[in-house]
PDB file of C-alpha atoms in Angstrom:
ATOM      1  CA  MET A   7       4.794  40.370 -27.121  1.00  0.00           C
ATOM      2  CA  PRO A   8       7.304  43.856 -27.842  1.00  0.00           C
ATOM      3  CA  ALA A   9      10.499  43.809 -26.377  1.00  0.00           C
ATOM      4  CA  SER A  10       8.970  46.119 -23.303  1.00  0.00           C
ATOM      5  CA  THR A  11       5.511  45.954 -22.342  1.00  0.00           C
ATOM      6  CA  THR A  12       3.144  46.664 -19.169  1.00  0.00           C
ATOM      7  CA  VAL A  13       0.878  43.763 -17.832  1.00  0.00           C
ATOM      8  CA  THR A  14      -1.298  44.081 -14.935  1.00  0.00           C
ATOM      9  CA  GLY A  15      -1.077  41.146 -12.156  1.00  0.00           C
ATOM     10  CA  MET A  16      -0.238  39.333  -9.355  1.00  0.00           C
ATOM     11  CA  VAL A  17       2.852  38.046  -8.158  1.00  0.00           C
ATOM     12  CA  LEU A  18       2.058  34.114  -6.874  1.00  0.00           C
ATOM     13  CA  SER A  19       5.383  33.166  -5.680  1.00  0.00           C
ATOM     14  CA  ALA A  20       8.929  34.655  -5.577  1.00  0.00           C
ATOM     15  CA  MET A  21      12.411  32.371  -5.328  1.00  0.00           C
ATOM     16  CA  PRO A  22      15.930  33.815  -4.840  1.00  0.00           C
ATOM     17  CA  VAL A  23      17.882  33.236  -7.719  1.00  0.00           C
ATOM     18  CA  GLY A  24      21.885  33.947  -7.160  1.00  0.00           C
ATOM     19  CA  ASP A  25      23.036  36.467  -4.457  1.00  0.00           C
ATOM     20  CA  TYR A  26      20.484  39.282  -5.109  1.00  0.00           C
ATOM     21  CA  ASP A  27      18.153  38.411  -7.534  1.00  0.00           C
ATOM     22  CA  LYS A  28      14.405  36.934  -7.555  1.00  0.00           C
ATOM     23  CA  ARG A  29      12.822  34.659  -9.778  1.00  0.00           C
ATOM     24  CA  LEU A  30       8.796  35.439  -9.913  1.00  0.00           C
ATOM     25  CA  VAL A  31       5.686  33.905 -11.091  1.00  0.00           C
ATOM     26  CA  ILE A  32       3.007  36.439 -12.108  1.00  0.00           C
ATOM     27  CA  LEU A  33      -0.448  35.971 -13.184  1.00  0.00           C
ATOM     28  CA  THR A  34      -1.231  38.440 -15.647  1.00  0.00           C
ATOM     29  CA  LYS A  35      -4.500  39.682 -17.334  1.00  0.00           C
ATOM     30  CA  GLU A  36      -2.935  39.787 -20.764  1.00  0.00           C
ATOM     31  CA  HIS A  37      -0.571  36.810 -20.791  1.00  0.00           C
ATOM     32  CA  GLY A  38      -1.825  34.380 -18.316  1.00  0.00           C
ATOM     33  CA  LYS A  39       1.077  33.220 -15.931  1.00  0.00           C
ATOM     34  CA  ILE A  40       4.468  34.220 -16.620  1.00  0.00           C
ATOM     35  CA  THR A  41       7.894  34.104 -15.018  1.00  0.00           C
ATOM     36  CA  ALA A  42       9.970  36.934 -14.934  1.00  0.00           C
ATOM     37  CA  PHE A  43      13.085  37.941 -13.019  1.00  0.00           C
ATOM     38  CA  ALA A  44      14.001  40.638 -10.712  1.00  0.00           C
ATOM     39  CA  LYS A  45      17.380  41.601 -10.843  1.00  0.00           C
ATOM     40  CA  GLY A  46      18.581  42.853  -7.620  1.00  0.00           C
ATOM     41  CA  ALA A  47      15.190  42.535  -5.944  1.00  0.00           C
ATOM     42  CA  ARG A  48      16.965  41.347  -2.676  1.00  0.00           C
ATOM     43  CA  ARG A  49      19.109  44.278  -1.881  1.00  0.00           C
ATOM     44  CA  GLN A  50      18.044  46.455   0.765  1.00  0.00           C
ATOM     45  CA  ASN A  51      17.724  49.306  -1.643  1.00  0.00           C
ATOM     46  CA  SER A  52      16.294  47.889  -4.525  1.00  0.00           C
ATOM     47  CA  ALA A  53      13.264  49.676  -6.206  1.00  0.00           C
ATOM     48  CA  LEU A  54      12.155  46.131  -6.892  1.00  0.00           C
ATOM     49  CA  LEU A  55      12.480  45.070  -3.540  1.00  0.00           C
ATOM     50  CA  ALA A  56       8.837  45.343  -2.112  1.00  0.00           C
ATOM     51  CA  CYS A  57       7.161  44.637  -5.207  1.00  0.00           C
ATOM     52  CA  SER A  58       8.399  41.376  -5.688  1.00  0.00           C
ATOM     53  CA  GLY A  59       6.920  39.484  -2.950  1.00  0.00           C
ATOM     54  CA  PRO A  60       3.761  37.097  -2.795  1.00  0.00           C
ATOM     55  CA  PHE A  61       0.078  38.768  -3.265  1.00  0.00           C
ATOM     56  CA  SER A  62       1.909  41.950  -5.077  1.00  0.00           C
ATOM     57  CA  PHE A  63      -0.773  43.424  -7.281  1.00  0.00           C
ATOM     58  CA  GLY A  64      -0.451  46.044 -10.080  1.00  0.00           C
ATOM     59  CA  GLU A  65       1.022  47.028 -13.124  1.00  0.00           C
ATOM     60  CA  PHE A  66       4.849  45.706 -14.176  1.00  0.00           C
ATOM     61  CA  THR A  67       6.744  46.778 -16.701  1.00  0.00           C
ATOM     62  CA  LEU A  68       8.522  44.018 -18.474  1.00  0.00           C
ATOM     63  CA  TYR A  69      11.719  43.613 -21.157  1.00  0.00           C
ATOM     64  CA  ALA A  70      11.071  40.231 -23.094  1.00  0.00           C
ATOM     65  CA  GLY A  71      14.184  38.787 -23.511  1.00  0.00           C
ATOM     66  CA  ARG A  72      14.721  35.507 -25.943  1.00  0.00           C
ATOM     67  CA  SER A  73      14.042  33.050 -22.977  1.00  0.00           C
ATOM     68  CA  SER A  74      12.264  34.993 -19.923  1.00  0.00           C
ATOM     69  CA  TYR A  75      10.852  38.580 -19.054  1.00  0.00           C
ATOM     70  CA  ASN A  76      13.076  40.713 -16.456  1.00  0.00           C
ATOM     71  CA  ILE A  77      11.032  43.310 -14.602  1.00  0.00           C
ATOM     72  CA  MET A  78      11.979  47.149 -15.085  1.00  0.00           C
ATOM     73  CA  SER A  79       9.494  48.673 -12.947  1.00  0.00           C
ATOM     74  CA  ALA A  80       6.197  48.286 -10.999  1.00  0.00           C
ATOM     75  CA  GLU A  81       3.384  50.504  -9.871  1.00  0.00           C
ATOM     76  CA  ILE A  82       1.897  48.285  -7.087  1.00  0.00           C
ATOM     77  CA  SER A  83      -1.966  49.464  -5.701  1.00  0.00           C
ATOM     78  CA  ASN A  84      -2.305  46.524  -3.457  1.00  0.00           C
ATOM     79  CA  TYR A  85       0.192  44.174  -1.194  1.00  0.00           C
ATOM     80  CA  PHE A  86      -2.451  42.892   0.883  1.00  0.00           C
ATOM     81  CA  ALA A  87      -0.104  43.842   3.900  1.00  0.00           C
ATOM     82  CA  GLU A  88      -3.137  42.702   6.414  1.00  0.00           C
ATOM     83  CA  LEU A  89      -2.073  39.190   5.493  1.00  0.00           C
ATOM     84  CA  ARG A  90       1.131  39.607   7.180  1.00  0.00           C
ATOM     85  CA  SER A  91      -0.198  40.438  10.237  1.00  0.00           C
ATOM     86  CA  ASP A  92      -1.719  37.130  10.738  1.00  0.00           C
ATOM     87  CA  ILE A  93      -0.349  33.731  10.235  1.00  0.00           C
ATOM     88  CA  GLU A  94      -3.011  31.912   9.389  1.00  0.00           C
ATOM     89  CA  SER A  95      -4.295  34.318   6.941  1.00  0.00           C
ATOM     90  CA  LEU A  96      -0.680  34.630   5.583  1.00  0.00           C
ATOM     91  CA  TYR A  97      -0.979  30.605   4.978  1.00  0.00           C
ATOM     92  CA  TYR A  98      -4.491  30.995   3.372  1.00  0.00           C
ATOM     93  CA  GLY A  99      -3.110  33.293   1.138  1.00  0.00           C
ATOM     94  CA  PHE A 100      -0.278  31.162  -0.173  1.00  0.00           C
ATOM     95  CA  TYR A 101      -2.630  28.447  -0.542  1.00  0.00           C
ATOM     96  CA  PHE A 102      -4.861  30.425  -2.920  1.00  0.00           C
ATOM     97  CA  CYS A 103      -1.408  31.344  -4.633  1.00  0.00           C
ATOM     98  CA  GLU A 104      -0.426  28.036  -5.007  1.00  0.00           C
ATOM     99  CA  PHE A 105      -3.846  26.758  -6.293  1.00  0.00           C
ATOM    100  CA  ALA A 106      -4.054  29.528  -8.933  1.00  0.00           C
ATOM    101  CA  ASP A 107      -0.305  28.679 -10.054  1.00  0.00           C
ATOM    102  CA  TYR A 108      -1.195  25.043 -10.389  1.00  0.00           C
ATOM    103  CA  ILE A 109      -4.660  25.446 -12.459  1.00  0.00           C
ATOM    104  CA  THR A 110      -3.544  28.491 -14.898  1.00  0.00           C
ATOM    105  CA  LYS A 111      -0.887  28.191 -18.007  1.00  0.00           C
ATOM    106  CA  GLU A 112       1.302  30.495 -19.725  1.00  0.00           C
ATOM    107  CA  ASN A 113      -0.038  32.301 -22.812  1.00  0.00           C
ATOM    108  CA  ASN A 114      -3.475  31.402 -21.656  1.00  0.00           C
ATOM    109  CA  ASP A 115      -6.640  33.508 -21.233  1.00  0.00           C
ATOM    110  CA  GLU A 116      -6.699  33.569 -17.185  1.00  0.00           C
ATOM    111  CA  LYS A 117      -8.330  36.849 -16.117  1.00  0.00           C
ATOM    112  CA  ASP A 118     -11.015  35.027 -14.167  1.00  0.00           C
ATOM    113  CA  VAL A 119      -8.765  33.166 -12.128  1.00  0.00           C
ATOM    114  CA  LEU A 120      -6.733  36.568 -11.488  1.00  0.00           C
ATOM    115  CA  LYS A 121     -10.352  38.118 -10.610  1.00  0.00           C
ATOM    116  CA  LEU A 122     -11.212  34.966  -8.525  1.00  0.00           C
ATOM    117  CA  LEU A 123      -7.738  35.498  -6.168  1.00  0.00           C
ATOM    118  CA  TYR A 124      -7.683  38.986  -5.997  1.00  0.00           C
ATOM    119  CA  GLN A 125     -11.606  38.845  -4.370  1.00  0.00           C
ATOM    120  CA  THR A 126     -10.436  36.051  -2.815  1.00  0.00           C
ATOM    121  CA  LEU A 127      -7.475  37.927  -0.867  1.00  0.00           C
ATOM    122  CA  ARG A 128      -9.715  40.913  -0.166  1.00  0.00           C
ATOM    123  CA  ALA A 129     -12.036  38.281   1.682  1.00  0.00           C
ATOM    124  CA  ILE A 130      -9.151  37.577   3.840  1.00  0.00           C
ATOM    125  CA  ALA A 131      -8.465  40.846   4.756  1.00  0.00           C
ATOM    126  CA  LYS A 132     -12.080  42.105   5.400  1.00  0.00           C
ATOM    127  CA  LYS A 133     -12.374  39.197   7.874  1.00  0.00           C
ATOM    128  CA  THR A 134     -16.033  39.227   7.078  1.00  0.00           C
ATOM    129  CA  ILE A 135     -16.479  35.487   6.614  1.00  0.00           C
ATOM    130  CA  PRO A 136     -14.705  32.629   7.798  1.00  0.00           C
ATOM    131  CA  LEU A 137     -11.406  31.324   6.226  1.00  0.00           C
ATOM    132  CA  SER A 138     -12.872  27.685   5.827  1.00  0.00           C
ATOM    133  CA  LEU A 139     -15.660  28.911   3.797  1.00  0.00           C
ATOM    134  CA  VAL A 140     -13.280  31.010   2.060  1.00  0.00           C
ATOM    135  CA  LYS A 141     -11.389  28.315   0.929  1.00  0.00           C
ATOM    136  CA  VAL A 142     -14.581  26.344  -0.108  1.00  0.00           C
ATOM    137  CA  ILE A 143     -15.840  29.234  -2.453  1.00  0.00           C
ATOM    138  CA  PHE A 144     -12.394  29.938  -3.882  1.00  0.00           C
ATOM    139  CA  GLU A 145     -11.677  25.941  -4.743  1.00  0.00           C
ATOM    140  CA  VAL A 146     -15.315  25.555  -6.002  1.00  0.00           C
ATOM    141  CA  LYS A 147     -15.152  28.411  -8.184  1.00  0.00           C
ATOM    142  CA  ALA A 148     -11.812  28.171  -9.578  1.00  0.00           C
ATOM    143  CA  MET A 149     -12.903  24.350 -10.745  1.00  0.00           C
ATOM    144  CA  ALA A 150     -15.915  26.036 -11.985  1.00  0.00           C
ATOM    145  CA  ILE A 151     -13.546  28.444 -14.199  1.00  0.00           C
ATOM    146  CA  ASN A 152     -10.966  25.431 -15.092  1.00  0.00           C
ATOM    147  CA  GLY A 153     -13.991  23.472 -16.466  1.00  0.00           C
ATOM    148  CA  GLU A 154     -13.778  21.160 -13.741  1.00  0.00           C
ATOM    149  CA  ALA A 155     -16.993  22.055 -11.587  1.00  0.00           C
ATOM    150  CA  PRO A 156     -19.096  19.332 -10.201  1.00  0.00           C
ATOM    151  CA  GLN A 157     -22.674  18.903 -12.139  1.00  0.00           C
ATOM    152  CA  VAL A 158     -24.743  20.592  -9.420  1.00  0.00           C
ATOM    153  CA  PHE A 159     -27.868  21.831 -11.404  1.00  0.00           C
ATOM    154  CA  GLN A 160     -29.031  18.029 -12.651  1.00  0.00           C
ATOM    155  CA  CYS A 161     -28.705  14.461 -11.899  1.00  0.00           C
ATOM    156  CA  VAL A 162     -25.449  13.493 -14.035  1.00  0.00           C
ATOM    157  CA  LYS A 163     -27.171  10.170 -14.655  1.00  0.00           C
ATOM    158  CA  CYS A 164     -30.838  11.221 -15.852  1.00  0.00           C
ATOM    159  CA  SER A 165     -30.610  15.125 -15.926  1.00  0.00           C
ATOM    160  CA  LYS A 166     -33.642  15.675 -13.537  1.00  0.00           C
ATOM    161  CA  ASN A 167     -33.148  19.172 -12.237  1.00  0.00           C
ATOM    162  CA  PRO A 168     -33.602  19.522  -8.489  1.00  0.00           C
ATOM    163  CA  ALA A 169     -34.892  23.347  -9.474  1.00  0.00           C
ATOM    164  CA  ASP A 170     -38.350  21.534  -9.299  1.00  0.00           C
ATOM    165  CA  ASN A 171     -38.921  21.892  -5.922  1.00  0.00           C
ATOM    166  CA  LYS A 172     -36.329  24.739  -5.211  1.00  0.00           C
ATOM    167  CA  LYS A 173     -36.991  27.340  -2.328  1.00  0.00           C
ATOM    168  CA  GLU A 174     -35.177  30.880  -3.280  1.00  0.00           C
ATOM    169  CA  ILE A 175     -33.111  30.879  -0.057  1.00  0.00           C
ATOM    170  CA  ILE A 176     -30.182  33.294  -1.988  1.00  0.00           C
ATOM    171  CA  LYS A 177     -31.713  36.890  -2.188  1.00  0.00           C
ATOM    172  CA  GLY A 178     -28.618  38.742  -2.619  1.00  0.00           C
ATOM    173  CA  GLU A 179     -25.704  40.301  -0.548  1.00  0.00           C
ATOM    174  CA  GLN A 180     -24.761  39.561   3.236  1.00  0.00           C
ATOM    175  CA  ASP A 181     -27.298  36.922   3.003  1.00  0.00           C
ATOM    176  CA  THR A 182     -26.954  33.746   5.318  1.00  0.00           C
ATOM    177  CA  LEU A 183     -27.465  30.454   3.583  1.00  0.00           C
ATOM    178  CA  ASN A 184     -28.779  28.982   6.790  1.00  0.00           C
ATOM    179  CA  HIS A 185     -31.548  26.330   7.763  1.00  0.00           C
ATOM    180  CA  ARG A 186     -31.786  25.728  11.473  1.00  0.00           C
ATOM    181  CA  SER A 187     -33.236  22.218  11.127  1.00  0.00           C
ATOM    182  CA  ALA A 188     -31.575  19.623   8.754  1.00  0.00           C
ATOM    183  CA  VAL A 189     -33.387  19.840   5.422  1.00  0.00           C
ATOM    184  CA  TYR A 190     -32.244  17.002   3.285  1.00  0.00           C
ATOM    185  CA  THR A 191     -32.943  16.905  -0.501  1.00  0.00           C
ATOM    186  CA  ASP A 192     -33.250  13.608  -2.663  1.00  0.00           C
ATOM    187  CA  TYR A 193     -29.890  14.074  -3.980  1.00  0.00           C
ATOM    188  CA  ARG A 194     -26.806  12.892  -3.052  1.00  0.00           C
ATOM    189  CA  PHE A 195     -22.967  13.986  -4.021  1.00  0.00           C
ATOM    190  CA  SER A 196     -21.362  11.589  -5.983  1.00  0.00           C
ATOM    191  CA  ILE A 197     -17.412  11.983  -6.300  1.00  0.00           C
ATOM    192  CA  LYS A 198     -17.211   9.124  -8.569  1.00  0.00           C
ATOM    193  CA  SER A 199     -19.941  10.303 -10.790  1.00  0.00           C
ATOM    194  CA  GLY A 200     -18.569  13.843 -10.633  1.00  0.00           C
ATOM    195  CA  GLY A 201     -22.175  15.717  -9.300  1.00  0.00           C
ATOM    196  CA  ILE A 202     -25.308  15.095  -7.883  1.00  0.00           C
ATOM    197  CA  LEU A 203     -27.520  11.832  -8.308  1.00  0.00           C
ATOM    198  CA  CYS A 204     -31.120  11.880  -7.669  1.00  0.00           C
ATOM    199  CA  SER A 205     -33.021   9.159  -5.585  1.00  0.00           C
ATOM    200  CA  GLU A 206     -33.509   6.853  -8.689  1.00  0.00           C
ATOM    201  CA  CYS A 207     -29.829   6.900  -9.815  1.00  0.00           C
ATOM    202  CA  GLN A 208     -28.234   6.616  -6.309  1.00  0.00           C
ATOM    203  CA  PHE A 209     -27.544   3.139  -6.849  1.00  0.00           C
ATOM    204  CA  ASN A 210     -24.948   4.018  -9.290  1.00  0.00           C
ATOM    205  CA  ASP A 211     -22.689   5.046  -6.401  1.00  0.00           C
ATOM    206  CA  ARG A 212     -23.767   3.723  -2.827  1.00  0.00           C
ATOM    207  CA  SER A 213     -20.850   5.929  -1.691  1.00  0.00           C
ATOM    208  CA  ALA A 214     -22.075   9.258  -2.735  1.00  0.00           C
ATOM    209  CA  ILE A 215     -22.580  11.893   0.205  1.00  0.00           C
ATOM    210  CA  LYS A 216     -26.276  13.042   1.466  1.00  0.00           C
ATOM    211  CA  ILE A 217     -26.000  16.847   1.752  1.00  0.00           C
ATOM    212  CA  GLY A 218     -28.875  19.181   2.527  1.00  0.00           C
ATOM    213  CA  THR A 219     -30.496  21.573   0.656  1.00  0.00           C
ATOM    214  CA  SER A 220     -28.664  24.443   1.738  1.00  0.00           C
ATOM    215  CA  THR A 221     -25.579  22.967   0.721  1.00  0.00           C
ATOM    216  CA  LEU A 222     -26.899  22.096  -2.931  1.00  0.00           C
ATOM    217  CA  TYR A 223     -28.368  25.660  -3.067  1.00  0.00           C
ATOM    218  CA  THR A 224     -24.958  27.392  -1.937  1.00  0.00           C
ATOM    219  CA  LEU A 225     -22.980  25.112  -4.290  1.00  0.00           C
ATOM    220  CA  GLN A 226     -24.986  26.288  -7.287  1.00  0.00           C
ATOM    221  CA  TYR A 227     -24.754  29.805  -6.055  1.00  0.00           C
ATOM    222  CA  ILE A 228     -21.057  29.361  -6.143  1.00  0.00           C
ATOM    223  CA  ILE A 229     -20.689  28.099  -9.461  1.00  0.00           C
ATOM    224  CA  SER A 230     -23.218  30.462 -11.360  1.00  0.00           C
ATOM    225  CA  LYS A 231     -22.749  33.723  -9.924  1.00  0.00           C
ATOM    226  CA  GLU A 232     -20.288  36.422 -11.034  1.00  0.00           C
ATOM    227  CA  ILE A 233     -17.022  36.730  -8.768  1.00  0.00           C
ATOM    228  CA  GLU A 234     -17.699  39.834  -7.349  1.00  0.00           C
ATOM    229  CA  LYS A 235     -21.055  38.454  -5.430  1.00  0.00           C
ATOM    230  CA  LEU A 236     -19.039  35.664  -4.157  1.00  0.00           C
ATOM    231  CA  TYR A 237     -17.969  36.558  -0.753  1.00  0.00           C
ATOM    232  CA  THR A 238     -21.289  38.372   0.324  1.00  0.00           C
ATOM    233  CA  PHE A 239     -22.935  35.053   2.375  1.00  0.00           C
ATOM    234  CA  THR A 240     -22.210  33.383   5.589  1.00  0.00           C
ATOM    235  CA  VAL A 241     -23.781  29.552   5.894  1.00  0.00           C
ATOM    236  CA  SER A 242     -24.632  27.537   9.115  1.00  0.00           C
ATOM    237  CA  GLU A 243     -21.743  25.348  10.378  1.00  0.00           C
ATOM    238  CA  GLU A 244     -23.791  22.215   9.523  1.00  0.00           C
ATOM    239  CA  VAL A 245     -23.513  23.549   5.458  1.00  0.00           C
ATOM    240  CA  LEU A 246     -20.109  24.190   5.945  1.00  0.00           C
ATOM    241  CA  HIS A 247     -19.281  21.141   7.206  1.00  0.00           C
ATOM    242  CA  GLU A 248     -20.902  19.342   4.414  1.00  0.00           C
ATOM    243  CA  LEU A 249     -19.217  21.844   1.688  1.00  0.00           C
ATOM    244  CA  THR A 250     -15.679  21.215   3.174  1.00  0.00           C
ATOM    245  CA  ARG A 251     -16.506  17.625   3.142  1.00  0.00           C
ATOM    246  CA  CYS A 252     -17.755  17.304  -0.604  1.00  0.00           C
ATOM    247  CA  THR A 253     -14.933  19.934  -1.723  1.00  0.00           C
ATOM    248  CA  LYS A 254     -12.062  17.941  -0.315  1.00  0.00           C
ATOM    249  CA  ILE A 255     -12.781  14.644  -1.630  1.00  0.00           C
ATOM    250  CA  TYR A 256     -13.822  16.109  -4.663  1.00  0.00           C
ATOM    251  CA  LEU A 257     -10.558  17.702  -5.283  1.00  0.00           C
ATOM    252  CA  GLU A 258      -8.519  14.706  -3.959  1.00  0.00           C
ATOM    253  CA  HIS A 259     -10.061  12.742  -6.693  1.00  0.00           C
ATOM    254  CA  TYR A 260      -9.722  14.811  -9.557  1.00  0.00           C
ATOM    255  CA  ILE A 261      -6.517  17.134  -8.697  1.00  0.00           C
ATOM    256  CA  ASP A 262      -3.629  14.898  -8.281  1.00  0.00           C
ATOM    257  CA  HIS A 263      -1.556  17.214  -6.354  1.00  0.00           C
ATOM    258  CA  GLN A 264      -0.556  17.865  -2.709  1.00  0.00           C
ATOM    259  CA  PHE A 265      -0.390  21.568  -2.193  1.00  0.00           C
ATOM    260  CA  LYS A 266       2.242  22.194   0.039  1.00  0.00           C
ATOM    261  CA  SER A 267       0.797  25.488   1.738  1.00  0.00           C
ATOM    262  CA  LEU A 268      -2.418  23.563   2.250  1.00  0.00           C
ATOM    263  CA  GLU A 269      -0.232  21.170   4.894  1.00  0.00           C
ATOM    264  CA  MET A 270       0.810  24.174   6.343  1.00  0.00           C
ATOM    265  CA  ILE A 271      -2.715  25.292   6.744  1.00  0.00           C
ATOM    266  CA  MET A 272      -3.353  21.935   8.396  1.00  0.00           C
ATOM    267  CA  SER A 273      -0.367  22.070  10.822  1.00  0.00           C
ATOM    268  CA  LEU A 274      -2.075  25.410  12.591  1.00  0.00           C
TER     269      LEU A 274
END
């Protein structure tokens, strides 16, 4: 990296350093996750005061020192100020940033995670779908981007494909993935096996979770669709409950980490 460079990214976290400075973690399109210092950012008249808070998205001009970066200037295109006016939205925003911080690495291609995070914060600000659904969508897609998504397109043991009996229930933007009556598949969601099991293979995991057709197809939709089309649907309470249950147990099994911001959400 040259001595001075401009990157596009979002501030994931900010920590005070010394009397007036801040240490920022920024997820960038060009260089993945980086750490940068904002000198004097805690002074009231600092030009870096506004740009050094979490959620700030824009272009950052950096000076590359021997062991760290210093922010020279920034042009912020979106502060996501809407999140700060609602405590629940704020906590969810913190959670998504903390999650992104945990799964990303320095000097790695993290463009998709950055795009997902940006679209997720936009979904929070718009308030068109429940925060609990936003959370599930973000978690499943983040795991997919990270190469750790559950196998929901075929049985993990025998490769039987549920698409053989699939009805098209996802037609496009603003659809509602909602079956009024409980319609269940022959598949169960197995945390231990890392995906779905067909009726013939369910003996491999007696603790596998029974899931409805809409739940299975929603998981497939989240994993396979473009990031820009993720936050365009709603689901029934029953489907949301199943999605939340499956995702929660899956993350607990495959991500060995306690997110502080998630504890804040649970305390609301």
